[in-house]
Tab-separated table of C-alpha atoms in Angstrom:
chain	number	residue	atom	x	y	z
A	24	MET	CA	42.653	-50.672	167.403
A	25	ALA	CA	45.323	-53.272	168.566
A	26	GLU	CA	48.119	-52.419	166.117
A	27	GLN	CA	48.166	-48.504	166.672
A	28	HIS	CA	51.716	-48.504	168.448
A	29	THR	CA	52.076	-44.883	169.001
A	30	PRO	CA	54.973	-43.153	170.555
A	31	ARG	CA	53.486	-42.671	173.848
A	32	SER	CA	51.798	-46.000	174.041
A	33	LEU	CA	54.973	-47.727	173.405
A	34	ILE	CA	56.914	-45.510	176.016
A	35	VAL	CA	54.237	-46.642	178.465
A	36	SER	CA	54.573	-50.098	177.120
A	37	LEU	CA	58.227	-49.876	177.909
A	38	TYR	CA	58.285	-48.715	181.132
A	39	GLY	CA	55.570	-50.853	181.893
A	40	ALA	CA	57.747	-54.030	181.147
A	41	TYR	CA	61.331	-52.829	181.774
A	42	GLY	CA	61.246	-49.221	183.574
A	43	ARG	CA	60.006	-49.566	186.956
A	44	ALA	CA	63.185	-49.656	188.865
A	45	PRO	CA	62.657	-50.802	192.635
A	46	ASP	CA	64.301	-47.526	193.833
A	47	GLY	CA	62.697	-45.680	191.913
A	48	SER	CA	65.754	-44.039	189.431
A	49	PRO	CA	64.744	-42.719	186.149
A	50	MET	CA	65.426	-44.298	183.218
A	51	PRO	CA	68.174	-42.400	180.854
A	52	VAL	CA	66.523	-40.452	178.222
A	53	ALA	CA	69.467	-41.849	175.920
A	54	ALA	CA	68.362	-45.316	176.826
A	55	LEU	CA	64.625	-44.225	175.953
A	56	ILE	CA	65.386	-42.836	172.756
A	57	ARG	CA	68.252	-45.311	171.726
A	58	LEU	CA	65.171	-48.707	172.798
A	59	LEU	CA	62.370	-46.568	171.139
A	60	ALA	CA	64.680	-46.393	167.765
A	61	VAL	CA	64.611	-50.267	167.456
A	62	LEU	CA	60.838	-49.992	167.055
A	63	GLY	CA	61.079	-46.873	164.627
A	64	VAL	CA	60.315	-44.144	166.599
A	65	ASP	CA	62.617	-41.050	166.234
A	66	ALA	CA	64.016	-39.219	168.728
A	67	PRO	CA	62.092	-36.105	168.436
A	68	SER	CA	58.841	-38.319	168.744
A	69	VAL	CA	60.283	-39.594	171.825
A	70	ARG	CA	60.775	-36.238	173.259
A	71	SER	CA	57.649	-35.156	172.486
A	72	SER	CA	55.618	-38.005	173.766
A	73	VAL	CA	57.769	-37.707	177.093
A	74	SER	CA	56.587	-34.190	177.344
A	75	ARG	CA	53.514	-34.892	177.081
A	76	LEU	CA	53.683	-37.889	179.502
A	77	LYS	CA	55.315	-35.065	181.841
A	78	ARG	CA	52.529	-32.887	181.588
A	79	ARG	CA	49.835	-35.514	182.631
A	80	GLY	CA	52.192	-36.253	186.091
A	81	LEU	CA	53.377	-39.564	184.761
A	82	LEU	CA	56.729	-39.019	184.371
A	83	LEU	CA	59.063	-36.945	186.510
A	84	PRO	CA	62.332	-35.221	185.239
A	85	GLY	CA	65.452	-36.627	187.425
A	86	ARG	CA	69.152	-37.978	187.166
A	87	THR	CA	70.267	-41.453	187.405
A	88	ALA	CA	73.061	-42.302	189.770
A	89	ALA	CA	75.853	-41.828	186.966
A	90	GLY	CA	74.556	-37.921	186.490
A	91	ALA	CA	72.525	-38.554	183.177
A	92	ALA	CA	69.160	-37.032	182.549
A	93	GLY	CA	66.152	-39.382	182.757
A	94	TYR	CA	62.526	-39.601	183.701
A	95	ALA	CA	61.041	-41.479	186.552
A	96	LEU	CA	57.395	-42.736	187.183
A	97	SER	CA	55.213	-40.757	189.472
A	98	ASP	CA	53.393	-42.507	192.215
A	99	ASP	CA	50.362	-42.272	189.944
A	100	ALA	CA	52.204	-43.768	187.155
A	101	ARG	CA	53.165	-46.881	189.194
A	102	ARG	CA	49.626	-47.213	190.316
A	103	LEU	CA	48.342	-47.109	186.994
A	104	LEU	CA	50.736	-50.045	185.989
A	105	ASP	CA	50.033	-51.999	189.055
A	106	ASP	CA	46.315	-51.972	188.304
A	107	GLY	CA	47.193	-52.946	184.890
A	108	ASP	CA	49.497	-55.777	185.702
A	109	ARG	CA	46.541	-57.314	187.425
A	110	ARG	CA	44.412	-57.562	184.261
A	111	ILE	CA	47.212	-57.715	181.767
A	112	TYR	CA	48.753	-60.878	183.339
A	113	ALA	CA	45.906	-62.271	184.993
A	114	ARG	CA	45.545	-66.188	184.640
A	115	THR	CA	42.431	-67.240	186.754
A	116	GLU	CA	39.300	-67.846	185.037
A	117	PRO	CA	36.169	-65.723	186.161
A	118	LYS	CA	33.521	-67.319	188.125
A	119	LEU	CA	29.708	-66.528	187.230
A	120	SER	CA	29.463	-66.981	190.749
A	121	GLU	CA	31.547	-64.118	191.698
A	122	GLY	CA	28.859	-61.923	190.742
A	123	TRP	CA	28.624	-58.200	189.483
A	124	VAL	CA	29.460	-54.551	190.261
A	125	LEU	CA	27.112	-51.785	189.469
A	126	ALA	CA	27.793	-48.089	188.770
A	127	VAL	CA	24.792	-46.035	189.021
A	128	PHE	CA	25.559	-42.285	188.332
A	129	SER	CA	23.875	-39.020	188.254
A	130	VAL	CA	25.629	-35.969	187.258
A	131	PRO	CA	23.750	-32.166	187.250
A	132	GLU	CA	22.883	-30.784	183.906
A	133	ALA	CA	25.456	-27.998	185.327
A	134	GLU	CA	28.347	-30.287	185.151
A	135	ARG	CA	27.446	-32.523	182.207
A	136	HIS	CA	31.153	-32.514	180.872
A	137	LYS	CA	31.912	-34.938	184.042
A	138	ARG	CA	28.974	-36.990	182.733
A	139	HIS	CA	30.954	-37.994	179.538
A	140	LEU	CA	34.088	-38.192	181.419
A	141	LEU	CA	32.261	-40.777	183.684
A	142	ARG	CA	30.837	-42.490	180.893
A	143	SER	CA	34.350	-42.532	179.044
A	144	ARG	CA	35.861	-44.025	182.302
A	145	LEU	CA	33.556	-46.776	182.866
A	146	GLY	CA	33.638	-47.878	179.239
A	147	ARG	CA	37.576	-47.933	179.564
A	148	LEU	CA	37.669	-49.790	182.565
A	149	GLY	CA	35.370	-52.565	180.724
A	150	PHE	CA	32.010	-52.078	181.959
A	151	GLY	CA	29.017	-52.420	179.639
A	152	THR	CA	25.610	-50.620	179.831
A	153	ALA	CA	22.828	-52.270	181.717
A	154	ALA	CA	20.294	-49.179	181.414
A	155	PRO	CA	20.680	-45.333	180.939
A	156	GLY	CA	22.918	-44.355	184.090
A	157	VAL	CA	23.509	-48.075	185.047
A	158	TRP	CA	26.695	-49.719	184.234
A	159	ILE	CA	28.065	-53.216	185.159
A	160	ALA	CA	31.199	-55.324	185.235
A	161	PRO	CA	32.803	-58.490	186.859
A	162	ALA	CA	32.626	-57.804	190.622
A	163	ARG	CA	36.417	-58.412	190.504
A	164	LEU	CA	36.622	-54.883	188.909
A	165	TYR	CA	35.253	-52.821	192.090
A	166	GLU	CA	38.691	-52.140	193.656
A	167	GLU	CA	40.214	-50.654	190.108
A	168	THR	CA	36.867	-48.857	189.692
A	169	ARG	CA	36.686	-47.587	193.565
A	170	ASN	CA	40.558	-46.511	192.678
A	171	ALA	CA	40.134	-44.744	189.067
A	172	LEU	CA	36.714	-42.721	190.166
A	173	GLU	CA	38.359	-41.475	193.453
A	174	ARG	CA	41.550	-40.290	191.138
A	175	LEU	CA	39.585	-38.828	189.064
A	176	GLU	CA	37.428	-36.982	191.572
A	177	LEU	CA	33.848	-38.656	190.218
A	178	SER	CA	33.127	-40.613	193.438
A	179	PRO	CA	30.558	-38.433	194.388
A	180	TYR	CA	28.758	-38.953	191.281
A	181	VAL	CA	28.361	-42.339	191.463
A	182	ASP	CA	26.853	-45.421	193.905
A	183	LEU	CA	28.688	-48.988	193.577
A	184	PHE	CA	26.596	-51.877	194.498
A	185	ARG	CA	27.581	-55.977	194.452
A	186	GLY	CA	24.987	-57.986	193.315
A	187	ASP	CA	23.678	-61.219	191.278
A	188	HIS	CA	21.654	-60.922	188.093
A	189	LEU	CA	18.371	-62.623	188.652
A	190	GLY	CA	16.587	-62.468	185.351
A	191	TYR	CA	14.121	-62.578	183.814
A	192	ALA	CA	16.394	-62.869	180.675
A	193	ALA	CA	18.885	-65.467	180.927
A	194	THR	CA	22.697	-64.087	181.850
A	195	ALA	CA	24.189	-65.076	178.613
A	196	GLU	CA	21.356	-62.987	176.558
A	197	ALA	CA	21.485	-60.391	178.543
A	198	VAL	CA	25.438	-59.972	178.519
A	199	ALA	CA	25.221	-59.723	174.641
A	200	ARG	CA	22.901	-56.635	175.160
A	201	TRP	CA	25.272	-55.088	177.814
A	202	TRP	CA	28.201	-55.348	175.805
A	203	ASP	CA	28.668	-55.618	172.292
A	204	LEU	CA	30.195	-58.979	171.892
A	205	PRO	CA	31.278	-58.990	168.213
A	206	ALA	CA	33.142	-56.009	168.310
A	207	ILE	CA	35.251	-57.528	171.190
A	208	ALA	CA	35.597	-60.612	169.263
A	209	GLY	CA	37.018	-58.821	166.218
A	210	LEU	CA	39.598	-57.008	168.580
A	211	HIS	CA	40.593	-60.649	169.578
A	212	GLU	CA	40.730	-61.888	165.907
A	213	GLU	CA	42.872	-58.612	165.223
A	214	PHE	CA	45.516	-59.526	167.707
A	215	LEU	CA	45.810	-62.968	166.526
A	216	ALA	CA	46.186	-62.383	163.077
A	217	VAL	CA	49.299	-60.363	163.915
A	218	HIS	CA	50.474	-61.975	167.022
A	219	GLU	CA	49.944	-65.989	166.349
A	220	PRO	CA	52.104	-65.614	163.423
A	221	VAL	CA	54.978	-64.281	165.398
A	222	LEU	CA	54.596	-67.278	168.314
A	223	ARG	CA	55.050	-69.759	165.310
A	224	ALA	CA	57.662	-68.225	164.395
A	225	TRP	CA	59.666	-68.029	167.566
A	226	ARG	CA	58.681	-71.944	168.349
A	227	THR	CA	60.201	-72.785	165.305
A	228	ALA	CA	63.479	-70.796	165.721
A	229	LEU	CA	63.730	-72.069	169.425
A	230	ALA	CA	63.319	-75.618	167.845
A	231	GLU	CA	65.858	-75.327	165.121
A	232	ALA	CA	68.303	-73.482	167.152
A	233	GLY	CA	71.310	-75.895	167.517
A	234	PRO	CA	74.006	-75.873	170.185
A	235	ALA	CA	76.574	-75.065	167.773
A	236	ASP	CA	74.706	-72.782	165.875
A	237	GLY	CA	73.014	-70.521	168.785
A	238	PRO	CA	69.646	-68.737	168.612
A	239	GLN	CA	68.417	-68.174	165.396
A	240	LYS	CA	66.512	-64.862	166.645
A	241	SER	CA	68.414	-62.125	169.126
A	242	ALA	CA	67.783	-60.579	171.971
A	243	GLU	CA	66.763	-57.192	169.968
A	244	ASP	CA	64.042	-59.445	168.293
A	245	ALA	CA	62.937	-60.515	171.681
A	246	TYR	CA	62.373	-57.195	173.242
A	247	ARG	CA	60.692	-55.715	169.420
A	248	ASP	CA	58.832	-58.422	169.615
A	249	TYR	CA	57.679	-58.560	173.147
A	250	LEU	CA	56.825	-54.773	173.371
A	251	LEU	CA	54.886	-54.915	170.279
A	252	VAL	CA	52.776	-57.762	171.436
A	253	LEU	CA	52.232	-56.383	175.222
A	254	ASP	CA	51.454	-53.164	173.522
A	255	SER	CA	48.805	-54.302	171.746
A	256	TRP	CA	47.540	-56.687	174.425
A	257	ARG	CA	47.722	-54.593	177.654
A	258	ARG	CA	44.592	-52.395	176.090
A	259	LEU	CA	42.560	-55.875	175.390
A	260	PRO	CA	41.886	-56.419	178.858
A	261	TYR	CA	39.925	-53.050	179.503
A	262	ALA	CA	37.932	-53.518	176.003
A	263	ASP	CA	37.040	-57.093	177.141
A	264	PRO	CA	35.782	-57.580	180.730
A	265	VAL	CA	36.628	-60.980	180.106
A	266	LEU	CA	33.453	-62.722	181.112
A	267	PRO	CA	32.993	-66.352	182.507
A	268	ALA	CA	33.099	-68.821	179.960
A	269	GLU	CA	29.489	-70.265	180.285
A	270	LEU	CA	28.385	-66.347	179.123
A	271	LEU	CA	30.045	-66.356	175.828
A	272	PRO	CA	30.329	-68.318	172.655
A	273	ASP	CA	32.121	-71.732	172.291
A	274	ASP	CA	34.624	-70.045	169.522
A	275	TRP	CA	35.072	-66.937	171.516
A	276	PRO	CA	38.553	-66.014	169.977
A	277	GLY	CA	39.477	-64.249	173.654
A	278	ARG	CA	40.743	-67.480	175.136
A	279	ARG	CA	42.834	-68.395	172.413
A	280	SER	CA	44.228	-64.410	172.362
A	281	ALA	CA	44.832	-64.951	175.929
A	282	GLU	CA	46.962	-68.125	175.414
A	283	VAL	CA	48.842	-66.283	172.796
A	284	PHE	CA	50.094	-63.671	174.685
A	285	ALA	CA	50.918	-66.035	177.813
A	286	ALA	CA	53.108	-67.839	175.518
A	287	LEU	CA	55.145	-64.746	174.290
A	288	HIS	CA	55.099	-63.270	177.642
A	289	GLU	CA	56.969	-66.763	178.876
A	290	LEU	CA	59.438	-66.507	175.822
A	291	LEU	CA	60.414	-63.175	175.246
A	292	ARG	CA	60.125	-61.039	178.174
A	293	ASP	CA	63.570	-62.274	179.996
A	294	ARG	CA	65.301	-62.606	176.494
A	295	GLY	CA	63.974	-58.932	175.938
A	296	ALA	CA	65.400	-57.639	179.059
A	297	GLU	CA	69.125	-58.896	178.122
A	298	PHE	CA	68.765	-56.512	175.150
A	299	VAL	CA	67.381	-53.770	177.421
A	300	ARG	CA	69.902	-54.120	180.641
A	301	PRO	CA	72.958	-52.472	178.823
A	302	PHE	CA	70.822	-49.509	177.958
A	303	LEU	CA	69.778	-48.860	181.540
A	304	SER	CA	72.877	-49.720	183.055
A	305	GLU	CA	75.020	-46.496	180.808
A	306	GLY	CA	72.939	-44.119	182.927
């Protein structure tokens, strides 16, 4: 899961990291092609993926100030990226006292395709299954859930509630039924297997770089490594609802994977921006 870097996913990650111009100006097509080439994506794949994102209403064609062809984020795309930021870059530890949000839905048989869409969307938002037609998530996901259901026109089929778990099983036991914790742990372990060595390599390179020699890793290296770690990580806060620590095993790998991503973000994002900036200014 974590390491399937498709062209479309990498384009979304690129816009999320470096393509949100405050004035809404488009990213030049030439820049998209050259920046994705660094990651091994060829020009036809970039153009095909951009076309699909355009059809989905996420990218809008336009011209840069210099008159070059490009694509800007739609309002919907910006909202999706803003929602994603709150998960991807979250730093606060969740508390059990914050409670839960419940989604209870009923879909007429004649519209059963919407039932599948609802289940799929709630699962992608990080909800677990408490009972048939009853889905549960940490209460902090309420606003994002409400926005997503309204955007997909699914809100007429759903009732949302907030509350506490009062029993009868211990909440930690119930959580292990509501979510597939071993599968989620496996995703974190996959992430760590790939990106923890990258963090070690960067720390070693930065520690060994002398003032006379200059950095052993370039801005292009930083851009490449950052976009790959971001593209892997941004799925994890959706697969994993990030439950309070007291409900998880002591050796839960999600804590370490969050630390690794935060450290790579701190080390690489701005260094990667140095590589990206000239491509954007050419448009």
